[in-house]
mmCIF file of C-alpha atoms in Angstrom:
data_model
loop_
_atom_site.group_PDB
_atom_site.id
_atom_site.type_symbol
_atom_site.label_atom_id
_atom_site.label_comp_id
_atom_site.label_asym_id
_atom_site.label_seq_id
_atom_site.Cartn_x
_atom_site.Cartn_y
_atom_site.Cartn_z
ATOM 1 C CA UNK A 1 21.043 -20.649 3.899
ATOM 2 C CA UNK A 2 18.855 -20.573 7.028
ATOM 3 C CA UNK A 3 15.311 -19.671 6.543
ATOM 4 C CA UNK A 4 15.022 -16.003 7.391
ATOM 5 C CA UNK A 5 17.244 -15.205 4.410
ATOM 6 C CA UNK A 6 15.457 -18.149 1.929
ATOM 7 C CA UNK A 7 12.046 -16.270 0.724
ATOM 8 C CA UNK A 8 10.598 -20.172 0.415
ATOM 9 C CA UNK A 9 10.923 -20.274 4.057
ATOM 10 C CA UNK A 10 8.046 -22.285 5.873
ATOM 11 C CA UNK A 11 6.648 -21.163 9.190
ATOM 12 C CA UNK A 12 4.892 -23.742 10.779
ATOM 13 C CA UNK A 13 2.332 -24.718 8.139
ATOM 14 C CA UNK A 14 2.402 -20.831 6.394
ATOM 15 C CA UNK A 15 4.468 -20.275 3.631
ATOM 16 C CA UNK A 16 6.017 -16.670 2.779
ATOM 17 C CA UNK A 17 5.085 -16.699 -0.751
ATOM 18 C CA UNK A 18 6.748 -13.296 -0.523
ATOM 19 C CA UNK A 19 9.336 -14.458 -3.525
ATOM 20 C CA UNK A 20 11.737 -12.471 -5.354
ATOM 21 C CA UNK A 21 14.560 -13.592 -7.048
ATOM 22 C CA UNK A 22 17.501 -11.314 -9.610
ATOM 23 C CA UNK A 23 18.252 -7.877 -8.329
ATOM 24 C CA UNK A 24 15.932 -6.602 -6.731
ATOM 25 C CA UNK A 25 17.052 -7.390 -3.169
ATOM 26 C CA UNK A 26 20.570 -7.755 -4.438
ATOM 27 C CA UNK A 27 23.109 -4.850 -2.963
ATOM 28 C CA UNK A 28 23.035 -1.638 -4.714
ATOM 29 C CA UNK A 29 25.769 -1.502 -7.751
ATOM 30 C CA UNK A 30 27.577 0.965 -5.762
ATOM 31 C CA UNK A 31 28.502 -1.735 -3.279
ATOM 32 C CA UNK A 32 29.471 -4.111 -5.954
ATOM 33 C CA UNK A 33 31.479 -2.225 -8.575
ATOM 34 C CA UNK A 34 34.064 0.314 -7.541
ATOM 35 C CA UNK A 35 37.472 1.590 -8.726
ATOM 36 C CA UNK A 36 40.478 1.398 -6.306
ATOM 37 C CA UNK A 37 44.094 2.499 -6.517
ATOM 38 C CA UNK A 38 47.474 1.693 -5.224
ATOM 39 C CA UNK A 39 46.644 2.895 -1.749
ATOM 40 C CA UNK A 40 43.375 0.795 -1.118
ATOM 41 C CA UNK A 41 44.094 -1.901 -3.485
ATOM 42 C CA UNK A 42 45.075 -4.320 -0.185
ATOM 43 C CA UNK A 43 41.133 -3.232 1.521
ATOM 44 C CA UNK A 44 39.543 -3.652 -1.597
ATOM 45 C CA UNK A 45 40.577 -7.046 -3.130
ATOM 46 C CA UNK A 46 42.683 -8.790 -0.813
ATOM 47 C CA UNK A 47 40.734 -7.860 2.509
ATOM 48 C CA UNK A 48 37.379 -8.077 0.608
ATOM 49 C CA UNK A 49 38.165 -11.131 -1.259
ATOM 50 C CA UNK A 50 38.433 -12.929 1.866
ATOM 51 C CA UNK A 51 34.479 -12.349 2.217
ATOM 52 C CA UNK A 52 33.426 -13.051 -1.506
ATOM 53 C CA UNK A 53 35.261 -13.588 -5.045
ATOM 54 C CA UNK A 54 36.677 -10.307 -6.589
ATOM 55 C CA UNK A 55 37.243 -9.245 -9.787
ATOM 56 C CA UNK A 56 39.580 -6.696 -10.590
ATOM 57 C CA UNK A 57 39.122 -4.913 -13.829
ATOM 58 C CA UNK A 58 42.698 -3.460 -15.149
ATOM 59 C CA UNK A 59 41.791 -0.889 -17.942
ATOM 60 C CA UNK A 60 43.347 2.397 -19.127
ATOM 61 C CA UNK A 61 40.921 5.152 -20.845
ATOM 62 C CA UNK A 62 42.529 4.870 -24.468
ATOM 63 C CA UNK A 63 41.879 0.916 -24.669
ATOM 64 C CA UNK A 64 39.160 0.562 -27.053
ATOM 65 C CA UNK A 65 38.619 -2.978 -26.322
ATOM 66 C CA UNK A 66 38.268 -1.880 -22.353
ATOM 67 C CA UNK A 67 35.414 0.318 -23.314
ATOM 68 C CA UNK A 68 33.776 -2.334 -25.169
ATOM 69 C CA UNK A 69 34.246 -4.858 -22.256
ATOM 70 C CA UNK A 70 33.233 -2.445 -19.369
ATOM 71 C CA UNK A 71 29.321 -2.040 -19.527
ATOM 72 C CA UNK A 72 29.416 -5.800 -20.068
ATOM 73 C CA UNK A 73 31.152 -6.939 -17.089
ATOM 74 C CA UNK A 74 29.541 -4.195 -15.234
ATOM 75 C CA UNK A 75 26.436 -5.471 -16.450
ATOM 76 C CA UNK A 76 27.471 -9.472 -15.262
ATOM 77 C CA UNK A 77 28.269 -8.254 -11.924
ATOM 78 C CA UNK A 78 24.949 -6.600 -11.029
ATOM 79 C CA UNK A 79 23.164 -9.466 -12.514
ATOM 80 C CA UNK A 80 25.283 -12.052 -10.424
ATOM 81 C CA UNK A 81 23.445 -9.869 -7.347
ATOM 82 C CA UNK A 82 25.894 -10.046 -4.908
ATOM 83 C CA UNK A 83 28.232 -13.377 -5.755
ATOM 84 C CA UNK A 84 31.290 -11.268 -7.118
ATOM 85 C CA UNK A 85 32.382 -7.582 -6.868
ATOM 86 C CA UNK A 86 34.041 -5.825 -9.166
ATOM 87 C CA UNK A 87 37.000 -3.526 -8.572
ATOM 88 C CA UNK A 88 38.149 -1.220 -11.431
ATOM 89 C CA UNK A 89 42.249 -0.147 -11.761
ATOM 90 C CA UNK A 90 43.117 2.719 -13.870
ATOM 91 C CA UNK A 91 46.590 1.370 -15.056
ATOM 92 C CA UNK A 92 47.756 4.812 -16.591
ATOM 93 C CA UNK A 93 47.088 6.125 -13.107
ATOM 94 C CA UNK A 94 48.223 3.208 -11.124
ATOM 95 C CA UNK A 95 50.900 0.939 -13.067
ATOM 96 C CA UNK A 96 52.592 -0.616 -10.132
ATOM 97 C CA UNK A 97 49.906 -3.604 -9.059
ATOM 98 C CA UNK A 98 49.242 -4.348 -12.847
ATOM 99 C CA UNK A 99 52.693 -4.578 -13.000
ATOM 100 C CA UNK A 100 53.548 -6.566 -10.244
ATOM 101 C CA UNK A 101 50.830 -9.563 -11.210
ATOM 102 C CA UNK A 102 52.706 -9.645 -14.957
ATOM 103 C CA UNK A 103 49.501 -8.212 -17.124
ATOM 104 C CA UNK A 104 51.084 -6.389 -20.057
ATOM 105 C CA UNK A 105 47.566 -6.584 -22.359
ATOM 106 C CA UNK A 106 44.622 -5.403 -21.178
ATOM 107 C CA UNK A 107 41.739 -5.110 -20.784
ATOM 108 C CA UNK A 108 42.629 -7.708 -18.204
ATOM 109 C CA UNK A 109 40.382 -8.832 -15.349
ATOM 110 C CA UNK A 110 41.550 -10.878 -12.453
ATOM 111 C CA UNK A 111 39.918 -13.202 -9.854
ATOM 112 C CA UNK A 112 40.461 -12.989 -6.210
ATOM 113 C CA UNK A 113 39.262 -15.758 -3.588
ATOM 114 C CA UNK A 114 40.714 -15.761 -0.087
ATOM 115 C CA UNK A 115 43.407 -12.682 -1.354
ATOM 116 C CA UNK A 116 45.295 -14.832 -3.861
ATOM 117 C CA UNK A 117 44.781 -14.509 -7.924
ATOM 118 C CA UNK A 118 43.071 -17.701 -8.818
ATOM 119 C CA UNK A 119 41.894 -17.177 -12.337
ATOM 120 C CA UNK A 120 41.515 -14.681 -14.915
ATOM 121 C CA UNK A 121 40.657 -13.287 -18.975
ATOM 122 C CA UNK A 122 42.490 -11.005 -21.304
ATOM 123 C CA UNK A 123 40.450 -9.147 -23.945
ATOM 124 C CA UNK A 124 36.570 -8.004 -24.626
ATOM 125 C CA UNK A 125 34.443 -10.779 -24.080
ATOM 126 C CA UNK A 126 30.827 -12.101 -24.400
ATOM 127 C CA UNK A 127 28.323 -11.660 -21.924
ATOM 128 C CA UNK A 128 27.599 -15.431 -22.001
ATOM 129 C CA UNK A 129 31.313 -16.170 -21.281
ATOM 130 C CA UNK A 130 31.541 -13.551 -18.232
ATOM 131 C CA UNK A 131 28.576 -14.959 -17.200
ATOM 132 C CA UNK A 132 30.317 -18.463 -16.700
ATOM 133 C CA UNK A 133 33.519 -17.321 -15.721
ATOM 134 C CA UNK A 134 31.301 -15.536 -12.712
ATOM 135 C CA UNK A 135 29.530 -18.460 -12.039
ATOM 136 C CA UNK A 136 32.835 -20.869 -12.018
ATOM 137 C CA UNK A 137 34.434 -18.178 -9.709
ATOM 138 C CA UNK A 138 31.877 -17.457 -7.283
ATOM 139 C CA UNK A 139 29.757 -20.897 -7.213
ATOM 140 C CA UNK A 140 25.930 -21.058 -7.063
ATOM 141 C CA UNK A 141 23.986 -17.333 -6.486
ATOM 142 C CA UNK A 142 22.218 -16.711 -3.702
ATOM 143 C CA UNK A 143 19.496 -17.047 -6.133
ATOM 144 C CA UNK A 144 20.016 -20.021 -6.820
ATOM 145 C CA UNK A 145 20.673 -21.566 -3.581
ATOM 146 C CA UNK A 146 17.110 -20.234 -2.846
ATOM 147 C CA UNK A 147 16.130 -21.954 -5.834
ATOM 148 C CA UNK A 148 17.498 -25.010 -5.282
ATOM 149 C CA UNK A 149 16.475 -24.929 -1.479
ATOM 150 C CA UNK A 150 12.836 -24.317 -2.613
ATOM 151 C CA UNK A 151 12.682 -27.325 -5.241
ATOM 152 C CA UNK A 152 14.020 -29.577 -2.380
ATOM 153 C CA UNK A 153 11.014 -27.849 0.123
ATOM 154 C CA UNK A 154 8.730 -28.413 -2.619
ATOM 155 C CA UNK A 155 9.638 -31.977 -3.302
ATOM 156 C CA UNK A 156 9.513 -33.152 0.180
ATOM 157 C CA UNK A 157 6.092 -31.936 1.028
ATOM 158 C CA UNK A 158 5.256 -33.211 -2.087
ATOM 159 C CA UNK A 159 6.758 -36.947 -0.282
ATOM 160 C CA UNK A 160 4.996 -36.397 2.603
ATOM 161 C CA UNK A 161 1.626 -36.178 0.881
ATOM 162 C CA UNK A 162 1.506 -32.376 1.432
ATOM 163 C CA UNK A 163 0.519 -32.089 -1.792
ATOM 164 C CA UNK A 164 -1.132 -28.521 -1.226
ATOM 165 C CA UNK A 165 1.948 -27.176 0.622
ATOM 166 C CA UNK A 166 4.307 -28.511 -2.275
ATOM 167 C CA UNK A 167 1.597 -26.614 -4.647
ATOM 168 C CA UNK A 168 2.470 -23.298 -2.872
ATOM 169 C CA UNK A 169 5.862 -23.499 -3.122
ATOM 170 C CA UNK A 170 6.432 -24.644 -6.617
ATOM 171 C CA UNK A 171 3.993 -21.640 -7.312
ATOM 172 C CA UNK A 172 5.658 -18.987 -5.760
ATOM 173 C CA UNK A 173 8.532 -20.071 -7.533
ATOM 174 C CA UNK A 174 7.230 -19.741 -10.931
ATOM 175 C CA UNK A 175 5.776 -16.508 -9.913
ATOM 176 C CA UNK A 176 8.964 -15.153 -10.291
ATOM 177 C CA UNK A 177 10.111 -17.677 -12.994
ATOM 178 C CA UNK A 178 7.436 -18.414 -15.128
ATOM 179 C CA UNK A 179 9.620 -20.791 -17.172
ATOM 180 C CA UNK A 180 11.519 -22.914 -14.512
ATOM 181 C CA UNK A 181 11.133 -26.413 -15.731
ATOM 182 C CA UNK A 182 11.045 -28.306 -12.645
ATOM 183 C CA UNK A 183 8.023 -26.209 -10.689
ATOM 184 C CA UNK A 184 6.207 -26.712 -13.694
ATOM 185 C CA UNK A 185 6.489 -30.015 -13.741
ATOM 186 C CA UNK A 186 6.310 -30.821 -10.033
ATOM 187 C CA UNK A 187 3.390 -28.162 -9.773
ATOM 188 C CA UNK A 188 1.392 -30.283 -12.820
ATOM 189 C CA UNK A 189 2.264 -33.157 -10.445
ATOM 190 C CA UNK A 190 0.534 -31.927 -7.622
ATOM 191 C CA UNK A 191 -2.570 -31.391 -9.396
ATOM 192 C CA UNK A 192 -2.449 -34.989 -10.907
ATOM 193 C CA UNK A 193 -2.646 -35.954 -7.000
ATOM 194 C CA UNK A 194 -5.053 -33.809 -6.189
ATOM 195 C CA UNK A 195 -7.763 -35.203 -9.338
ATOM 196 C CA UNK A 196 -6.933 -32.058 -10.916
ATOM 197 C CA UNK A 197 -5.897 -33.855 -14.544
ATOM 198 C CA UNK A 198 -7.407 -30.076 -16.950
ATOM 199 C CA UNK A 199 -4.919 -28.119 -14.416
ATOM 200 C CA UNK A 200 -2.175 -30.243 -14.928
ATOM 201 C CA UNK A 201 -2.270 -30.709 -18.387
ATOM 202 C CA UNK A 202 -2.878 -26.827 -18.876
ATOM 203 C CA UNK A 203 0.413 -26.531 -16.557
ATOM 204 C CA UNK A 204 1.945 -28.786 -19.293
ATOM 205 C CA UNK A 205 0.945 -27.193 -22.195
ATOM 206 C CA UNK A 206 2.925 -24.113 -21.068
ATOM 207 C CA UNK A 207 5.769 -25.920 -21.745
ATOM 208 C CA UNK A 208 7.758 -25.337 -24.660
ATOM 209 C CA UNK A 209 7.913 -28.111 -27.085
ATOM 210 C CA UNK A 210 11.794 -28.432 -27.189
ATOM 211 C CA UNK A 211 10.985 -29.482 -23.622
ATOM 212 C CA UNK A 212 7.837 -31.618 -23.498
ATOM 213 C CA UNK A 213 10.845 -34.219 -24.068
ATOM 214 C CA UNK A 214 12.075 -33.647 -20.556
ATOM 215 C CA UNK A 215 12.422 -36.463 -18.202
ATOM 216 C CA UNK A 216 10.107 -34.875 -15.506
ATOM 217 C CA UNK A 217 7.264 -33.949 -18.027
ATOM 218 C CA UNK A 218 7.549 -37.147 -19.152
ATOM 219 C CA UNK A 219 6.717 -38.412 -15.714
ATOM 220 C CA UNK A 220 3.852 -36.139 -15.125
ATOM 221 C CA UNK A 221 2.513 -37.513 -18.601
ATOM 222 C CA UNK A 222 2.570 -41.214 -16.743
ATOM 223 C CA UNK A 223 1.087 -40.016 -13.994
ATOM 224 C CA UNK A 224 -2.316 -38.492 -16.429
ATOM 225 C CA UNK A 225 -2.316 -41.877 -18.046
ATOM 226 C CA UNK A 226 -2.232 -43.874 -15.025
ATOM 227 C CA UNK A 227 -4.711 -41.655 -13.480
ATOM 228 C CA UNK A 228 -6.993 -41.798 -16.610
ATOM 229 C CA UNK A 229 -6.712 -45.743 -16.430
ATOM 230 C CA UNK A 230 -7.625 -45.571 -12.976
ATOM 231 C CA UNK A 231 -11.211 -43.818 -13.584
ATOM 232 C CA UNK A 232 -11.968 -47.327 -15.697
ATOM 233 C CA UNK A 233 -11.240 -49.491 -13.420
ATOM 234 C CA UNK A 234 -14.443 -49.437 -11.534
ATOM 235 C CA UNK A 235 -15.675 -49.257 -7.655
ATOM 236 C CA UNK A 236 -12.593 -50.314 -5.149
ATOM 237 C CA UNK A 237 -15.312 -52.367 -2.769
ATOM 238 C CA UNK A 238 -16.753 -54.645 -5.579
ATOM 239 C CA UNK A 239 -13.167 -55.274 -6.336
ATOM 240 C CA UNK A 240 -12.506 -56.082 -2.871
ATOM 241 C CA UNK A 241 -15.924 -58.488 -2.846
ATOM 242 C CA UNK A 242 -14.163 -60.482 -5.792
ATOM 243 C CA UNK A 243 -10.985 -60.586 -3.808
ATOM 244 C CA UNK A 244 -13.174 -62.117 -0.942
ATOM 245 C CA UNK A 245 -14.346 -64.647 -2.727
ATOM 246 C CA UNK A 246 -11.361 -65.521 -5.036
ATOM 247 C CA UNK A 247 -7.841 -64.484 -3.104
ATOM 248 C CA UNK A 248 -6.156 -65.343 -6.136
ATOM 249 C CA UNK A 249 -8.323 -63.103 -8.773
ATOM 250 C CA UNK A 250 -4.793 -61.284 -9.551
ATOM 251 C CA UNK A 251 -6.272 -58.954 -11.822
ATOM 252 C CA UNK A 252 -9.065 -57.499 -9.046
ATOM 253 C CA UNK A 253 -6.077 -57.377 -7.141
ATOM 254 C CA UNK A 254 -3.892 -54.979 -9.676
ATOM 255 C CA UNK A 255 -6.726 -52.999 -10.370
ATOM 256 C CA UNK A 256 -7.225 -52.040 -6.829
ATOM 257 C CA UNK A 257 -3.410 -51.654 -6.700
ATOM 258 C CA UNK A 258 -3.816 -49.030 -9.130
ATOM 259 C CA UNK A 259 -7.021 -47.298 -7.604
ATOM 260 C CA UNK A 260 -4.914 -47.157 -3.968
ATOM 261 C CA UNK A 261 -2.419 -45.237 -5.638
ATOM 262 C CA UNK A 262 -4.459 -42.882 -7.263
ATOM 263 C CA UNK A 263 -5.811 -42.114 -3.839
ATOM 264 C CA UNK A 264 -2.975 -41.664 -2.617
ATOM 265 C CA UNK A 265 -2.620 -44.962 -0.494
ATOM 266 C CA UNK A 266 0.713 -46.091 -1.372
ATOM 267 C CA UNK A 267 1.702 -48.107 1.253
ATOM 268 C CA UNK A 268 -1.607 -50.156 0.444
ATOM 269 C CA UNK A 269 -1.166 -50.358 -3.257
ATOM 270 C CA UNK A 270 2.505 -51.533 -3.211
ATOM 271 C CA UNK A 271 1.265 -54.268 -0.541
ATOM 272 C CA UNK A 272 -1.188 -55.387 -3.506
ATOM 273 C CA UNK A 273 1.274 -55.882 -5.885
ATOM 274 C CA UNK A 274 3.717 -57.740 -3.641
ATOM 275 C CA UNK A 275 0.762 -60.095 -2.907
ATOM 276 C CA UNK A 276 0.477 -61.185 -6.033
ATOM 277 C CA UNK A 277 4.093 -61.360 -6.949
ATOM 278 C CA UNK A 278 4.322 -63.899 -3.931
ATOM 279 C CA UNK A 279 1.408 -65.707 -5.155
ATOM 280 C CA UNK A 280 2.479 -66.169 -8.734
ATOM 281 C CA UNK A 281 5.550 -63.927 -10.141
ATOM 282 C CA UNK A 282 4.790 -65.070 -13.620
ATOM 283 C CA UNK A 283 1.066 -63.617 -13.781
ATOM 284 C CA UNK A 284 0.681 -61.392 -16.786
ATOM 285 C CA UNK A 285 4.442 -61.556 -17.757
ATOM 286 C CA UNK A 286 5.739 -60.436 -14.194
ATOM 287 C CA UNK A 287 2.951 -57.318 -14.446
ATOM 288 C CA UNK A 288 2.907 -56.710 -10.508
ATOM 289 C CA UNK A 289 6.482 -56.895 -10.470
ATOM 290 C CA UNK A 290 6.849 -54.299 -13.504
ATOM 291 C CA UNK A 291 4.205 -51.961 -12.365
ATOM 292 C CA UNK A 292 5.191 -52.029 -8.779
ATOM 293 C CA UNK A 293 8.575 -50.511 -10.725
ATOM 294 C CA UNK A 294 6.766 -48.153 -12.548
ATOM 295 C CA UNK A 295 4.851 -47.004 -8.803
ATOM 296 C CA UNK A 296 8.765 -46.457 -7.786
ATOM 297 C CA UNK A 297 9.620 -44.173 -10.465
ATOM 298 C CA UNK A 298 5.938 -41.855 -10.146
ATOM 299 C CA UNK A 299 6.608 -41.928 -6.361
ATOM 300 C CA UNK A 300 10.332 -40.891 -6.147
ATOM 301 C CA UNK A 301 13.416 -42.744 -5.069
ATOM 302 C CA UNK A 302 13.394 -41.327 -1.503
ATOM 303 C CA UNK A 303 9.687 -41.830 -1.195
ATOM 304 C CA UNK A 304 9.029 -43.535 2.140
ATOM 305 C CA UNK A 305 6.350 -46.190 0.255
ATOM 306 C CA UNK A 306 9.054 -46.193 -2.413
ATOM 307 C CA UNK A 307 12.099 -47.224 0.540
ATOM 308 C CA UNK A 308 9.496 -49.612 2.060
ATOM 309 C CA UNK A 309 8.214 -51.500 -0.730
ATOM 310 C CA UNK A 310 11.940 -51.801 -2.050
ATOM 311 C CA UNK A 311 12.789 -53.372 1.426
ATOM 312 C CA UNK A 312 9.834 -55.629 0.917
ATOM 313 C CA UNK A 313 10.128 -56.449 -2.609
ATOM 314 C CA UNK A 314 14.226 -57.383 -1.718
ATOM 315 C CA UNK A 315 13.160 -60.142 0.886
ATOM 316 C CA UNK A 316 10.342 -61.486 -1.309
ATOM 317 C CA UNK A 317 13.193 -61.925 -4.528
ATOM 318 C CA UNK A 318 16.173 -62.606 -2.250
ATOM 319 C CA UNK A 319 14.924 -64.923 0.316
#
């Protein structure tokens, strides 16, 4: 998706914060549900299927079980915005393609991709199960390619340091899906790196609490904590005087670690750790070693402190 048609798009350093995701951009249901017969049956599946996934609804007007099953598809279609269409056959008026693909029970609705039958359901079904037979037959939304395109904008600003940037993004995003996990989470992360610890843990508290379980909450959590440890730790310089008199006062050393990351200096802070590691790798249980872990997994795996203290910390084990 190229970034006139993702509403994340970034120009420069503006963001369109112009979001909208569901139908409202999505065609109009007169472009995505039709009926056909006989005669256009070959334009309206098999051409169009060769441009996007078509269902084709066979369906005759004294099937019960058809009128239970056609506001629901209908329904599926519109909310899929765009990833399927749906064409309708009368059978009773045109028997000859229902009979020629085999279906002698309907309702019956069959998949095009690329103007061959590739899948298909007999019978009423759930929304829930239309739902995922849509999304196995079509692949990600538009939607949510935008979605997904956005969390990976958001997340590498967020690398870069661009921690206000990332911020828009994430928010945008929620401003049109209040509930999406991961900009909540990455948007409570931006305010931990920005001192904002209230914000963040207001972000978090918005959080169901079948969720506050979640991997990347839990990370956010670590990153209050470390943050709140950080404001105890005391000024950086006098720790830096007792470094200048006493190289090897390991614990000045990890608690100016600690205070470079929470300024954001990451580079610097993983350089602290590794110092004492080469020093002594046994001080405090292997603590620079285990927190210079814990710095990886806050960071990101991709991270380019992350990358470069992982090269370092390989030739310092290794050599």
């Amino acid at each position: 998706m190229s970034n006139q048609d993702n509403p994340y798009a970034v120009s420069g350093n503006q963001m369109n914060a112009s979001v909208s995701f569901g139908t409202d951009h999505a065609p109009a249901a007169g472009g995505l549900i039709k009926d056909t017969t006989t005669a256009t049956f070959q334009a309206d599946v098999i051409a169009e299927s060769r441009k996007q996934p078509v269902l084709v609804d066979f369906w005759a007007p004294w099937c019960g079980p058809c009128k239970q099953l056609t506001p629901v598809i209908e329904g599926a279609v519109k909310k899929a915005a765009g990833a399927v269409k749906l064409v309708k056959m009368n059978i009773d008026d045109h028997p000859n393609i229902a009979g020629q693909l085999g279906i002698q029970s309907i309702p019956a609705v069959i998949a095009f991709v690329d103007g061959q039958p590739v899948d298909g359901f007999m019978g009423a079904q759930p929304e829930s199960k239309i739902d995922e037979f849509i999304a196995k037959i079509s692949g990600p939304s538009p939607q949510e390619t935008a979605l997904a395109e956005a969390l990976a904008m958001a997340e590498t600003l967020r690398g870069e340091g661009d921690f206000a940037q990332s911020a828009q993004v994430y928010s945008a995003i929620l401003q049109q899906m209040p509930d999406n996990l991961a900009a909540l989470a990455g948007l409570a992360t931006c305010m931990v790196e920005a001192g904002e610890l209230d914000k963040a843990r207001e972000i978090l508290a918005a959080i169901p609490e079948d969720q506050q379980n979640d991997p990347a909450v839990e990370m956010v959590l670590k990153r209050i904590e470390l943050a709140e440890q950080v404001a105890t730790l005391g000024d950086p310089e006098q720790l830096k005087a007792r470094l200048a008199v006493d190289p090897n006062d390991h614990q000045a050393r990890f608690d100016l670690a600690k205070i470079y990351d929470a300024q954001g200096l990451r580079d610097a802070a993983a350089d602290e750790l590794l110092a004492i590691m080469k020093a002594d790798r046994e001080w405090e249980d292997d603590g620079a070693r285990k927190q210079l872990v814990q710095f990886f997994e806050l960071w990101g795996v991709m991270d380019k402190a992350t990358l470069a203290a992982r090269r370092k910390l390989s030739s310092l084990l290794f050599k």
